[in-house]
C-alpha cells in the first residue's frame, strides 16, 4: 500500500521522531510512504540541521519519497532556502501532481 502523510498538527514532531522515522529507518513501517507534506510550523522540521528533517532526507534519498513544505508557510517563515537536501516547497497543485505520478492508496493527516 502506498501512503502519503500530511502534517498539520502540533504533534507532528513527536509522531515523526518517535514512531514513523524509526520505523522507516528499520524498514518496518508496513507501507510504502511515497510522500510527506508539511504545513505551518511543521515546515521547520525540514530545515537543514533539524534531526528529523535530516533523517527524512536520508530516507528520501534511498526511497524516492517526496518531501514537500507548503510554499506559503515556508516563505512566511523565511526558511524556503534552508530546507534539507531533496525537500521542496509547493502548493496543493504541486502535491497532487507529484503524488498522482506515483499513485497513492491513502492520504493520512496527522
mmCIF file of N, CA, C and O in Angstrom:
data_model
loop_
_atom_site.group_PDB
_atom_site.id
_atom_site.type_symbol
_atom_site.label_atom_id
_atom_site.label_comp_id
_atom_site.label_asym_id
_atom_site.label_seq_id
_atom_site.Cartn_x
_atom_site.Cartn_y
_atom_site.Cartn_z
ATOM 1 N N UNK A 1 0.842 -1.179 0.000
ATOM 2 C CA UNK A 1 0.000 0.000 0.000
ATOM 3 C C UNK A 1 0.886 1.241 0.000
ATOM 4 O O UNK A 1 1.847 1.326 0.746
ATOM 5 N N UNK A 2 0.544 2.206 -0.842
ATOM 6 C CA UNK A 2 1.266 3.470 -0.915
ATOM 7 C C UNK A 2 0.487 4.540 -0.159
ATOM 8 O O UNK A 2 -0.695 4.748 -0.427
ATOM 9 N N UNK A 3 1.171 5.205 0.782
ATOM 10 C CA UNK A 3 0.531 6.248 1.572
ATOM 11 C C UNK A 3 1.323 7.543 1.490
ATOM 12 O O UNK A 3 2.520 7.547 1.199
ATOM 13 N N UNK A 4 0.624 8.631 1.766
ATOM 14 C CA UNK A 4 1.243 9.947 1.904
ATOM 15 C C UNK A 4 0.777 10.531 3.225
ATOM 16 O O UNK A 4 -0.380 10.348 3.617
ATOM 17 N N UNK A 5 1.683 11.176 3.915
ATOM 18 C CA UNK A 5 1.355 11.833 5.185
ATOM 19 C C UNK A 5 1.298 13.337 4.977
ATOM 20 O O UNK A 5 2.144 13.909 4.288
ATOM 21 N N UNK A 6 0.323 13.950 5.611
ATOM 22 C CA UNK A 6 0.193 15.408 5.626
ATOM 23 C C UNK A 6 0.273 15.824 7.089
ATOM 24 O O UNK A 6 -0.548 15.387 7.906
ATOM 25 N N UNK A 7 1.273 16.616 7.425
ATOM 26 C CA UNK A 7 1.494 17.008 8.813
ATOM 27 C C UNK A 7 0.980 18.417 9.056
ATOM 28 O O UNK A 7 1.529 19.390 8.545
ATOM 29 N N UNK A 8 -0.097 18.501 9.837
ATOM 30 C CA UNK A 8 -0.711 19.799 10.104
ATOM 31 C C UNK A 8 -0.917 20.065 11.594
ATOM 32 O O UNK A 8 -1.288 21.169 11.967
ATOM 33 N N UNK A 9 -0.685 19.083 12.462
ATOM 34 C CA UNK A 9 -0.918 19.282 13.893
ATOM 35 C C UNK A 9 0.386 19.585 14.621
ATOM 36 O O UNK A 9 1.480 19.361 14.092
ATOM 37 N N UNK A 10 0.258 20.036 15.847
ATOM 38 C CA UNK A 10 1.443 20.342 16.640
ATOM 39 C C UNK A 10 2.106 19.083 17.203
ATOM 40 O O UNK A 10 3.109 19.172 17.885
ATOM 41 N N UNK A 11 1.578 17.914 16.908
ATOM 42 C CA UNK A 11 2.173 16.664 17.360
ATOM 43 C C UNK A 11 3.059 16.011 16.303
ATOM 44 O O UNK A 11 3.585 14.916 16.516
ATOM 45 N N UNK A 12 3.241 16.661 15.177
ATOM 46 C CA UNK A 12 3.990 16.070 14.068
ATOM 47 C C UNK A 12 5.412 15.683 14.479
ATOM 48 O O UNK A 12 5.881 14.599 14.134
ATOM 49 N N UNK A 13 6.097 16.548 15.194
ATOM 50 C CA UNK A 13 7.474 16.242 15.597
ATOM 51 C C UNK A 13 7.510 14.974 16.446
ATOM 52 O O UNK A 13 8.335 14.083 16.203
ATOM 53 N N UNK A 14 6.639 14.879 17.420
ATOM 54 C CA UNK A 14 6.592 13.700 18.294
ATOM 55 C C UNK A 14 6.302 12.433 17.496
ATOM 56 O O UNK A 14 6.982 11.423 17.651
ATOM 57 N N UNK A 15 5.306 12.490 16.645
ATOM 58 C CA UNK A 15 4.902 11.316 15.852
ATOM 59 C C UNK A 15 6.026 10.889 14.913
ATOM 60 O O UNK A 15 6.342 9.701 14.805
ATOM 61 N N UNK A 16 6.651 11.841 14.252
ATOM 62 C CA UNK A 16 7.736 11.511 13.327
ATOM 63 C C UNK A 16 8.955 10.966 14.059
ATOM 64 O O UNK A 16 9.485 9.912 13.703
ATOM 65 N N UNK A 17 9.411 11.686 15.077
ATOM 66 C CA UNK A 17 10.674 11.302 15.710
ATOM 67 C C UNK A 17 10.572 10.028 16.546
ATOM 68 O O UNK A 17 11.561 9.312 16.681
ATOM 69 N N UNK A 18 9.402 9.732 17.084
ATOM 70 C CA UNK A 18 9.258 8.569 17.961
ATOM 71 C C UNK A 18 8.608 7.356 17.304
ATOM 72 O O UNK A 18 8.718 6.255 17.840
ATOM 73 N N UNK A 19 7.927 7.558 16.190
ATOM 74 C CA UNK A 19 7.208 6.451 15.587
ATOM 75 C C UNK A 19 7.601 6.230 14.126
ATOM 76 O O UNK A 19 8.215 5.238 13.783
ATOM 77 N N UNK A 20 7.228 7.159 13.267
ATOM 78 C CA UNK A 20 7.348 6.941 11.828
ATOM 79 C C UNK A 20 8.801 6.853 11.356
ATOM 80 O O UNK A 20 9.170 5.912 10.651
ATOM 81 N N UNK A 21 9.638 7.816 11.722
ATOM 82 C CA UNK A 21 11.019 7.815 11.229
ATOM 83 C C UNK A 21 11.785 6.572 11.688
ATOM 84 O O UNK A 21 12.422 5.913 10.863
ATOM 85 N N UNK A 22 11.738 6.203 12.980
ATOM 86 C CA UNK A 22 12.455 4.979 13.367
ATOM 87 C C UNK A 22 11.967 3.737 12.618
ATOM 88 O O UNK A 22 12.771 2.879 12.241
ATOM 89 N N UNK A 23 10.673 3.643 12.385
ATOM 90 C CA UNK A 23 10.138 2.501 11.646
ATOM 91 C C UNK A 23 10.624 2.504 10.200
ATOM 92 O O UNK A 23 10.990 1.459 9.657
ATOM 93 N N UNK A 24 10.637 3.679 9.573
ATOM 94 C CA UNK A 24 11.128 3.773 8.192
ATOM 95 C C UNK A 24 12.612 3.419 8.119
ATOM 96 O O UNK A 24 13.048 2.729 7.194
ATOM 97 N N UNK A 25 13.381 3.884 9.086
ATOM 98 C CA UNK A 25 14.816 3.596 9.095
ATOM 99 C C UNK A 25 15.088 2.097 9.240
ATOM 100 O O UNK A 25 16.058 1.579 8.686
ATOM 101 N N UNK A 26 14.233 1.411 9.982
ATOM 102 C CA UNK A 26 14.392 -0.033 10.196
ATOM 103 C C UNK A 26 13.710 -0.865 9.113
ATOM 104 O O UNK A 26 13.796 -2.086 9.133
ATOM 105 N N UNK A 27 12.992 -0.201 8.197
ATOM 106 C CA UNK A 27 12.293 -0.913 7.141
ATOM 107 C C UNK A 27 11.102 -1.711 7.634
ATOM 108 O O UNK A 27 10.740 -2.724 7.041
ATOM 109 N N UNK A 28 10.475 -1.226 8.718
ATOM 110 C CA UNK A 28 9.358 -1.971 9.292
ATOM 111 C C UNK A 28 8.110 -1.107 9.514
ATOM 112 O O UNK A 28 7.344 -1.344 10.420
ATOM 113 N N UNK A 29 7.908 -0.124 8.653
ATOM 114 C CA UNK A 29 6.729 0.743 8.795
ATOM 115 C C UNK A 29 5.456 0.053 8.292
ATOM 116 O O UNK A 29 4.358 0.401 8.701
ATOM 117 N N UNK A 30 5.602 -0.888 7.404
ATOM 118 C CA UNK A 30 4.458 -1.678 6.959
ATOM 119 C C UNK A 30 3.777 -1.209 5.689
ATOM 120 O O UNK A 30 2.939 -1.922 5.152
ATOM 121 N N UNK A 31 4.094 -0.011 5.231
ATOM 122 C CA UNK A 31 3.552 0.516 3.975
ATOM 123 C C UNK A 31 4.670 1.262 3.253
ATOM 124 O O UNK A 31 5.705 1.575 3.832
ATOM 125 N N UNK A 32 4.430 1.558 1.997
ATOM 126 C CA UNK A 32 5.367 2.340 1.199
ATOM 127 C C UNK A 32 4.968 3.809 1.319
ATOM 128 O O UNK A 32 3.936 4.221 0.786
ATOM 129 N N UNK A 33 5.761 4.591 2.052
ATOM 130 C CA UNK A 33 5.483 6.024 2.204
ATOM 131 C C UNK A 33 6.080 6.736 1.003
ATOM 132 O O UNK A 33 7.295 6.784 0.838
ATOM 133 N N UNK A 34 5.213 7.275 0.146
ATOM 134 C CA UNK A 34 5.670 7.908 -1.088
ATOM 135 C C UNK A 34 5.770 9.423 -0.984
ATOM 136 O O UNK A 34 6.350 10.068 -1.853
ATOM 137 N N UNK A 35 5.207 9.999 0.076
ATOM 138 C CA UNK A 35 5.280 11.442 0.217
ATOM 139 C C UNK A 35 4.904 11.939 1.587
ATOM 140 O O UNK A 35 4.156 11.281 2.314
ATOM 141 N N UNK A 36 5.464 13.107 1.924
ATOM 142 C CA UNK A 36 5.126 13.814 3.157
ATOM 143 C C UNK A 36 5.012 15.292 2.825
ATOM 144 O O UNK A 36 5.869 15.851 2.138
ATOM 145 N N UNK A 37 3.944 15.907 3.325
ATOM 146 C CA UNK A 37 3.677 17.321 3.088
ATOM 147 C C UNK A 37 3.538 18.011 4.441
ATOM 148 O O UNK A 37 2.820 17.527 5.313
ATOM 149 N N UNK A 38 4.230 19.125 4.631
ATOM 150 C CA UNK A 38 4.315 19.800 5.927
ATOM 151 C C UNK A 38 3.687 21.189 5.867
ATOM 152 O O UNK A 38 3.996 21.976 4.973
ATOM 153 N N UNK A 39 2.809 21.468 6.833
ATOM 154 C CA UNK A 39 2.122 22.755 6.931
ATOM 155 C C UNK A 39 2.589 23.557 8.135
ATOM 156 O O UNK A 39 3.065 23.002 9.118
ATOM 157 N N UNK A 40 2.363 24.836 8.071
ATOM 158 C CA UNK A 40 2.536 25.814 9.140
ATOM 159 C C UNK A 40 3.897 25.601 9.815
ATOM 160 O O UNK A 40 4.900 25.487 9.141
ATOM 161 N N UNK A 41 3.963 25.538 11.145
ATOM 162 C CA UNK A 41 5.246 25.419 11.828
ATOM 163 C C UNK A 41 5.914 24.068 11.610
ATOM 164 O O UNK A 41 7.106 23.915 11.879
ATOM 165 N N UNK A 42 5.174 23.091 11.121
ATOM 166 C CA UNK A 42 5.786 21.795 10.815
ATOM 167 C C UNK A 42 6.822 21.904 9.697
ATOM 168 O O UNK A 42 7.663 21.028 9.554
ATOM 169 N N UNK A 43 6.774 22.990 8.931
ATOM 170 C CA UNK A 43 7.782 23.191 7.890
ATOM 171 C C UNK A 43 9.179 23.309 8.497
ATOM 172 O O UNK A 43 10.159 22.971 7.841
ATOM 173 N N UNK A 44 9.272 23.752 9.754
ATOM 174 C CA UNK A 44 10.575 23.857 10.411
ATOM 175 C C UNK A 44 11.253 22.490 10.551
ATOM 176 O O UNK A 44 12.470 22.412 10.699
ATOM 177 N N UNK A 45 10.475 21.410 10.512
ATOM 178 C CA UNK A 45 11.059 20.067 10.595
ATOM 179 C C UNK A 45 11.949 19.765 9.397
ATOM 180 O O UNK A 45 12.829 18.905 9.483
ATOM 181 N N UNK A 46 11.744 20.475 8.300
ATOM 182 C CA UNK A 46 12.521 20.235 7.086
ATOM 183 C C UNK A 46 13.718 21.173 6.929
ATOM 184 O O UNK A 46 14.382 21.166 5.902
ATOM 185 N N UNK A 47 13.996 21.972 7.950
ATOM 186 C CA UNK A 47 15.123 22.900 7.884
ATOM 187 C C UNK A 47 16.430 22.138 8.094
ATOM 188 O O UNK A 47 16.513 21.249 8.960
ATOM 189 N N UNK A 48 17.433 22.481 7.289
ATOM 190 C CA UNK A 48 18.760 21.870 7.434
ATOM 191 C C UNK A 48 19.211 21.947 8.884
ATOM 192 O O UNK A 48 19.057 22.971 9.539
ATOM 193 N N UNK A 49 19.754 20.843 9.370
ATOM 194 C CA UNK A 49 20.229 20.786 10.747
ATOM 195 C C UNK A 49 19.218 20.210 11.720
ATOM 196 O O UNK A 49 19.586 19.785 12.804
ATOM 197 N N UNK A 50 17.943 20.177 11.340
ATOM 198 C CA UNK A 50 16.929 19.557 12.196
ATOM 199 C C UNK A 50 17.089 18.048 12.092
ATOM 200 O O UNK A 50 17.119 17.493 10.991
ATOM 201 N N UNK A 51 17.208 17.370 13.227
ATOM 202 C CA UNK A 51 17.457 15.931 13.235
ATOM 203 C C UNK A 51 16.400 15.157 12.449
ATOM 204 O O UNK A 51 16.740 14.296 11.632
ATOM 205 N N UNK A 52 15.137 15.452 12.666
ATOM 206 C CA UNK A 52 14.064 14.742 11.968
ATOM 207 C C UNK A 52 14.162 14.985 10.467
ATOM 208 O O UNK A 52 14.073 14.063 9.662
ATOM 209 N N UNK A 53 14.377 16.230 10.090
ATOM 210 C CA UNK A 53 14.490 16.563 8.672
ATOM 211 C C UNK A 53 15.669 15.891 8.003
ATOM 212 O O UNK A 53 15.557 15.399 6.875
ATOM 213 N N UNK A 54 16.799 15.861 8.675
ATOM 214 C CA UNK A 54 17.985 15.213 8.104
ATOM 215 C C UNK A 54 17.766 13.713 7.951
ATOM 216 O O UNK A 54 18.157 13.124 6.944
ATOM 217 N N UNK A 55 17.114 13.107 8.920
ATOM 218 C CA UNK A 55 16.821 11.677 8.835
ATOM 219 C C UNK A 55 15.834 11.399 7.708
ATOM 220 O O UNK A 55 15.985 10.434 6.959
ATOM 221 N N UNK A 56 14.826 12.266 7.572
ATOM 222 C CA UNK A 56 13.872 12.118 6.468
ATOM 223 C C UNK A 56 14.568 12.291 5.123
ATOM 224 O O UNK A 56 14.264 11.580 4.160
ATOM 225 N N UNK A 57 15.496 13.224 5.049
ATOM 226 C CA UNK A 57 16.243 13.443 3.816
ATOM 227 C C UNK A 57 17.002 12.177 3.422
ATOM 228 O O UNK A 57 17.011 11.787 2.249
ATOM 229 N N UNK A 58 17.631 11.534 4.388
ATOM 230 C CA UNK A 58 18.363 10.287 4.108
ATOM 231 C C UNK A 58 17.421 9.184 3.648
ATOM 232 O O UNK A 58 17.740 8.439 2.719
ATOM 233 N N UNK A 59 16.258 9.088 4.272
ATOM 234 C CA UNK A 59 15.264 8.086 3.865
ATOM 235 C C UNK A 59 14.787 8.381 2.448
ATOM 236 O O UNK A 59 14.668 7.472 1.617
ATOM 237 N N UNK A 60 14.523 9.658 2.162
ATOM 238 C CA UNK A 60 14.033 10.049 0.838
ATOM 239 C C UNK A 60 15.056 9.752 -0.251
ATOM 240 O O UNK A 60 14.683 9.359 -1.361
ATOM 241 N N UNK A 61 16.337 9.938 0.051
ATOM 242 C CA UNK A 61 17.391 9.636 -0.927
ATOM 243 C C UNK A 61 17.339 8.170 -1.339
ATOM 244 O O UNK A 61 17.541 7.838 -2.501
ATOM 245 N N UNK A 62 17.085 7.306 -0.371
ATOM 246 C CA UNK A 62 17.075 5.864 -0.632
ATOM 247 C C UNK A 62 15.775 5.395 -1.269
ATOM 248 O O UNK A 62 15.771 4.483 -2.084
ATOM 249 N N UNK A 63 14.662 6.020 -0.888
ATOM 250 C CA UNK A 63 13.349 5.512 -1.301
ATOM 251 C C UNK A 63 12.681 6.309 -2.418
ATOM 252 O O UNK A 63 11.728 5.831 -3.028
ATOM 253 N N UNK A 64 13.129 7.543 -2.636
ATOM 254 C CA UNK A 64 12.470 8.405 -3.609
ATOM 255 C C UNK A 64 11.236 9.102 -3.052
ATOM 256 O O UNK A 64 10.476 9.711 -3.797
ATOM 257 N N UNK A 65 11.042 9.029 -1.744
ATOM 258 C CA UNK A 65 9.894 9.655 -1.085
ATOM 259 C C UNK A 65 9.923 11.174 -1.286
ATOM 260 O O UNK A 65 10.968 11.807 -1.188
ATOM 261 N N UNK A 66 8.765 11.747 -1.562
ATOM 262 C CA UNK A 66 8.600 13.190 -1.715
ATOM 263 C C UNK A 66 8.590 13.861 -0.342
ATOM 264 O O UNK A 66 7.874 13.419 0.560
ATOM 265 N N UNK A 67 9.369 14.913 -0.193
ATOM 266 C CA UNK A 67 9.331 15.768 0.990
ATOM 267 C C UNK A 67 8.979 17.169 0.502
ATOM 268 O O UNK A 67 9.740 17.767 -0.255
ATOM 269 N N UNK A 68 7.834 17.680 0.923
ATOM 270 C CA UNK A 68 7.389 18.984 0.448
ATOM 271 C C UNK A 68 6.850 19.820 1.602
ATOM 272 O O UNK A 68 6.074 19.338 2.424
ATOM 273 N N UNK A 69 7.287 21.070 1.638
ATOM 274 C CA UNK A 69 6.777 22.046 2.596
ATOM 275 C C UNK A 69 5.806 22.964 1.870
ATOM 276 O O UNK A 69 6.044 23.326 0.710
ATOM 277 N N UNK A 70 4.752 23.337 2.533
ATOM 278 C CA UNK A 70 3.811 24.316 1.986
ATOM 279 C C UNK A 70 4.606 25.565 1.599
ATOM 280 O O UNK A 70 5.363 26.105 2.405
ATOM 281 N N UNK A 71 4.454 25.995 0.361
ATOM 282 C CA UNK A 71 5.248 27.125 -0.111
ATOM 283 C C UNK A 71 4.988 28.389 0.696
ATOM 284 O O UNK A 71 5.922 29.052 1.148
ATOM 285 N N UNK A 72 3.745 28.712 0.894
ATOM 286 C CA UNK A 72 3.420 29.942 1.632
ATOM 287 C C UNK A 72 3.926 29.873 3.074
ATOM 288 O O UNK A 72 4.456 30.848 3.601
ATOM 289 N N UNK A 73 3.776 28.703 3.692
ATOM 290 C CA UNK A 73 4.225 28.521 5.075
ATOM 291 C C UNK A 73 5.745 28.688 5.171
ATOM 292 O O UNK A 73 6.244 29.346 6.081
ATOM 293 N N UNK A 74 6.479 28.095 4.240
ATOM 294 C CA UNK A 74 7.940 28.181 4.254
ATOM 295 C C UNK A 74 8.415 29.603 3.968
ATOM 296 O O UNK A 74 9.345 30.100 4.616
ATOM 297 N N UNK A 75 7.773 30.264 3.023
ATOM 298 C CA UNK A 75 8.168 31.634 2.679
ATOM 299 C C UNK A 75 7.871 32.583 3.837
ATOM 300 O O UNK A 75 8.709 33.427 4.191
ATOM 301 N N UNK A 76 6.703 32.452 4.456
ATOM 302 C CA UNK A 76 6.358 33.312 5.590
ATOM 303 C C UNK A 76 7.319 33.131 6.761
ATOM 304 O O UNK A 76 7.588 34.055 7.510
ATOM 305 N N UNK A 77 7.864 31.922 6.905
ATOM 306 C CA UNK A 77 8.801 31.627 7.992
ATOM 307 C C UNK A 77 10.252 31.861 7.577
ATOM 308 O O UNK A 77 11.164 31.628 8.338
ATOM 309 N N UNK A 78 10.439 32.291 6.336
ATOM 310 C CA UNK A 78 11.749 32.618 5.771
ATOM 311 C C UNK A 78 12.724 31.440 5.820
ATOM 312 O O UNK A 78 13.908 31.591 6.117
ATOM 313 N N UNK A 79 12.189 30.258 5.515
ATOM 314 C CA UNK A 79 13.026 29.065 5.506
ATOM 315 C C UNK A 79 13.060 28.401 4.130
ATOM 316 O O UNK A 79 13.631 27.321 3.983
ATOM 317 N N UNK A 80 12.466 29.041 3.141
ATOM 318 C CA UNK A 80 12.354 28.423 1.820
ATOM 319 C C UNK A 80 13.702 28.116 1.181
ATOM 320 O O UNK A 80 13.789 27.232 0.343
ATOM 321 N N UNK A 81 14.764 28.764 1.593
ATOM 322 C CA UNK A 81 16.089 28.478 1.056
ATOM 323 C C UNK A 81 16.937 27.620 1.973
ATOM 324 O O UNK A 81 18.109 27.386 1.691
ATOM 325 N N UNK A 82 16.356 27.132 3.061
ATOM 326 C CA UNK A 82 17.129 26.402 4.072
ATOM 327 C C UNK A 82 16.645 24.984 4.315
ATOM 328 O O UNK A 82 16.868 24.423 5.389
ATOM 329 N N UNK A 83 15.980 24.390 3.348
ATOM 330 C CA UNK A 83 15.433 23.055 3.552
ATOM 331 C C UNK A 83 16.490 21.973 3.356
ATOM 332 O O UNK A 83 17.470 22.170 2.651
ATOM 333 N N UNK A 84 16.250 20.825 3.988
ATOM 334 C CA UNK A 84 17.160 19.691 3.859
ATOM 335 C C UNK A 84 17.252 19.266 2.401
ATOM 336 O O UNK A 84 16.360 19.543 1.598
ATOM 337 N N UNK A 85 18.324 18.581 2.077
ATOM 338 C CA UNK A 85 18.540 18.113 0.717
ATOM 339 C C UNK A 85 17.373 17.245 0.259
ATOM 340 O O UNK A 85 16.922 16.349 0.971
ATOM 341 N N UNK A 86 16.871 17.542 -0.928
ATOM 342 C CA UNK A 86 15.786 16.771 -1.517
ATOM 343 C C UNK A 86 14.396 17.292 -1.198
ATOM 344 O O UNK A 86 13.434 16.919 -1.856
ATOM 345 N N UNK A 87 14.277 18.159 -0.193
ATOM 346 C CA UNK A 87 12.961 18.722 0.141
ATOM 347 C C UNK A 87 12.673 19.887 -0.787
ATOM 348 O O UNK A 87 13.577 20.584 -1.240
ATOM 349 N N UNK A 88 11.398 20.095 -1.073
ATOM 350 C CA UNK A 88 10.989 21.187 -1.946
ATOM 351 C C UNK A 88 9.813 21.921 -1.329
ATOM 352 O O UNK A 88 9.218 21.443 -0.366
ATOM 353 N N UNK A 89 9.523 23.070 -1.883
ATOM 354 C CA UNK A 89 8.314 23.769 -1.466
ATOM 355 C C UNK A 89 7.307 23.685 -2.609
ATOM 356 O O UNK A 89 7.681 23.575 -3.774
ATOM 357 N N UNK A 90 6.038 23.729 -2.232
ATOM 358 C CA UNK A 90 4.999 23.658 -3.246
ATOM 359 C C UNK A 90 3.629 23.884 -2.637
ATOM 360 O O UNK A 90 3.483 24.011 -1.427
ATOM 361 N N UNK A 91 2.652 23.910 -3.498
ATOM 362 C CA UNK A 91 1.263 24.111 -3.097
ATOM 363 C C UNK A 91 0.469 22.866 -3.498
ATOM 364 O O UNK A 91 1.007 21.925 -4.072
ATOM 365 N N UNK A 92 -0.814 22.870 -3.194
ATOM 366 C CA UNK A 92 -1.627 21.693 -3.478
ATOM 367 C C UNK A 92 -1.505 21.183 -4.915
ATOM 368 O O UNK A 92 -1.351 19.977 -5.112
ATOM 369 N N UNK A 93 -1.534 22.040 -5.922
ATOM 370 C CA UNK A 93 -1.387 21.506 -7.287
ATOM 371 C C UNK A 93 -0.076 20.736 -7.475
ATOM 372 O O UNK A 93 -0.049 19.716 -8.163
ATOM 373 N N UNK A 94 1.006 21.217 -6.849
ATOM 374 C CA UNK A 94 2.296 20.530 -6.948
ATOM 375 C C UNK A 94 2.232 19.176 -6.242
ATOM 376 O O UNK A 94 2.759 18.175 -6.740
ATOM 377 N N UNK A 95 1.589 19.161 -5.088
ATOM 378 C CA UNK A 95 1.436 17.918 -4.329
ATOM 379 C C UNK A 95 0.605 16.910 -5.112
ATOM 380 O O UNK A 95 0.989 15.742 -5.236
ATOM 381 N N UNK A 96 -0.523 17.355 -5.650
ATOM 382 C CA UNK A 96 -1.389 16.454 -6.416
ATOM 383 C C UNK A 96 -0.651 15.861 -7.612
ATOM 384 O O UNK A 96 -0.759 14.673 -7.889
ATOM 385 N N UNK A 97 0.091 16.708 -8.305
ATOM 386 C CA UNK A 97 0.825 16.231 -9.475
ATOM 387 C C UNK A 97 1.866 15.191 -9.081
ATOM 388 O O UNK A 97 1.957 14.122 -9.682
ATOM 389 N N UNK A 98 2.659 15.504 -8.051
ATOM 390 C CA UNK A 98 3.728 14.595 -7.632
ATOM 391 C C UNK A 98 3.165 13.272 -7.130
ATOM 392 O O UNK A 98 3.664 12.202 -7.486
ATOM 393 N N UNK A 99 2.122 13.322 -6.331
ATOM 394 C CA UNK A 99 1.562 12.086 -5.790
ATOM 395 C C UNK A 99 0.761 11.330 -6.847
ATOM 396 O O UNK A 99 0.688 10.104 -6.807
ATOM 397 N N UNK A 100 0.174 12.059 -7.767
ATOM 398 C CA UNK A 100 -0.574 11.409 -8.842
ATOM 399 C C UNK A 100 0.320 10.576 -9.742
ATOM 400 O O UNK A 100 -0.096 9.534 -10.248
ATOM 401 N N UNK A 101 1.549 11.031 -9.896
ATOM 402 C CA UNK A 101 2.503 10.305 -10.747
ATOM 403 C C UNK A 101 2.934 8.985 -10.139
ATOM 404 O O UNK A 101 3.197 8.030 -10.854
ATOM 405 N N UNK A 102 2.993 8.906 -8.794
ATOM 406 C CA UNK A 102 3.396 7.659 -8.138
ATOM 407 C C UNK A 102 2.194 6.823 -7.722
ATOM 408 O O UNK A 102 2.311 5.629 -7.488
ATOM 409 N N UNK A 103 1.025 7.474 -7.620
ATOM 410 C CA UNK A 103 -0.181 6.782 -7.191
ATOM 411 C C UNK A 103 -0.157 6.511 -5.705
ATOM 412 O O UNK A 103 0.845 6.043 -5.179
ATOM 413 N N UNK A 104 -1.223 6.864 -5.026
ATOM 414 C CA UNK A 104 -1.313 6.562 -3.594
ATOM 415 C C UNK A 104 -2.626 5.852 -3.326
ATOM 416 O O UNK A 104 -3.612 6.031 -4.052
ATOM 417 N N UNK A 105 -2.624 5.055 -2.296
ATOM 418 C CA UNK A 105 -3.836 4.374 -1.861
ATOM 419 C C UNK A 105 -4.525 5.129 -0.737
ATOM 420 O O UNK A 105 -5.733 5.028 -0.567
ATOM 421 N N UNK A 106 -3.729 5.875 0.045
ATOM 422 C CA UNK A 106 -4.309 6.569 1.190
ATOM 423 C C UNK A 106 -3.480 7.791 1.547
ATOM 424 O O UNK A 106 -2.251 7.742 1.528
ATOM 425 N N UNK A 107 -4.165 8.874 1.904
ATOM 426 C CA UNK A 107 -3.519 10.068 2.453
ATOM 427 C C UNK A 107 -3.924 10.152 3.926
ATOM 428 O O UNK A 107 -5.106 10.030 4.253
ATOM 429 N N UNK A 108 -2.940 10.355 4.778
ATOM 430 C CA UNK A 108 -3.176 10.381 6.218
ATOM 431 C C UNK A 108 -2.745 11.750 6.747
ATOM 432 O O UNK A 108 -1.605 12.163 6.533
ATOM 433 N N UNK A 109 -3.650 12.433 7.438
ATOM 434 C CA UNK A 109 -3.337 13.728 8.011
ATOM 435 C C UNK A 109 -3.064 13.561 9.509
ATOM 436 O O UNK A 109 -3.883 12.987 10.233
ATOM 437 N N UNK A 110 -1.918 14.029 9.919
ATOM 438 C CA UNK A 110 -1.518 13.966 11.329
ATOM 439 C C UNK A 110 -1.163 15.361 11.813
ATOM 440 O O UNK A 110 -0.654 16.155 11.093
#
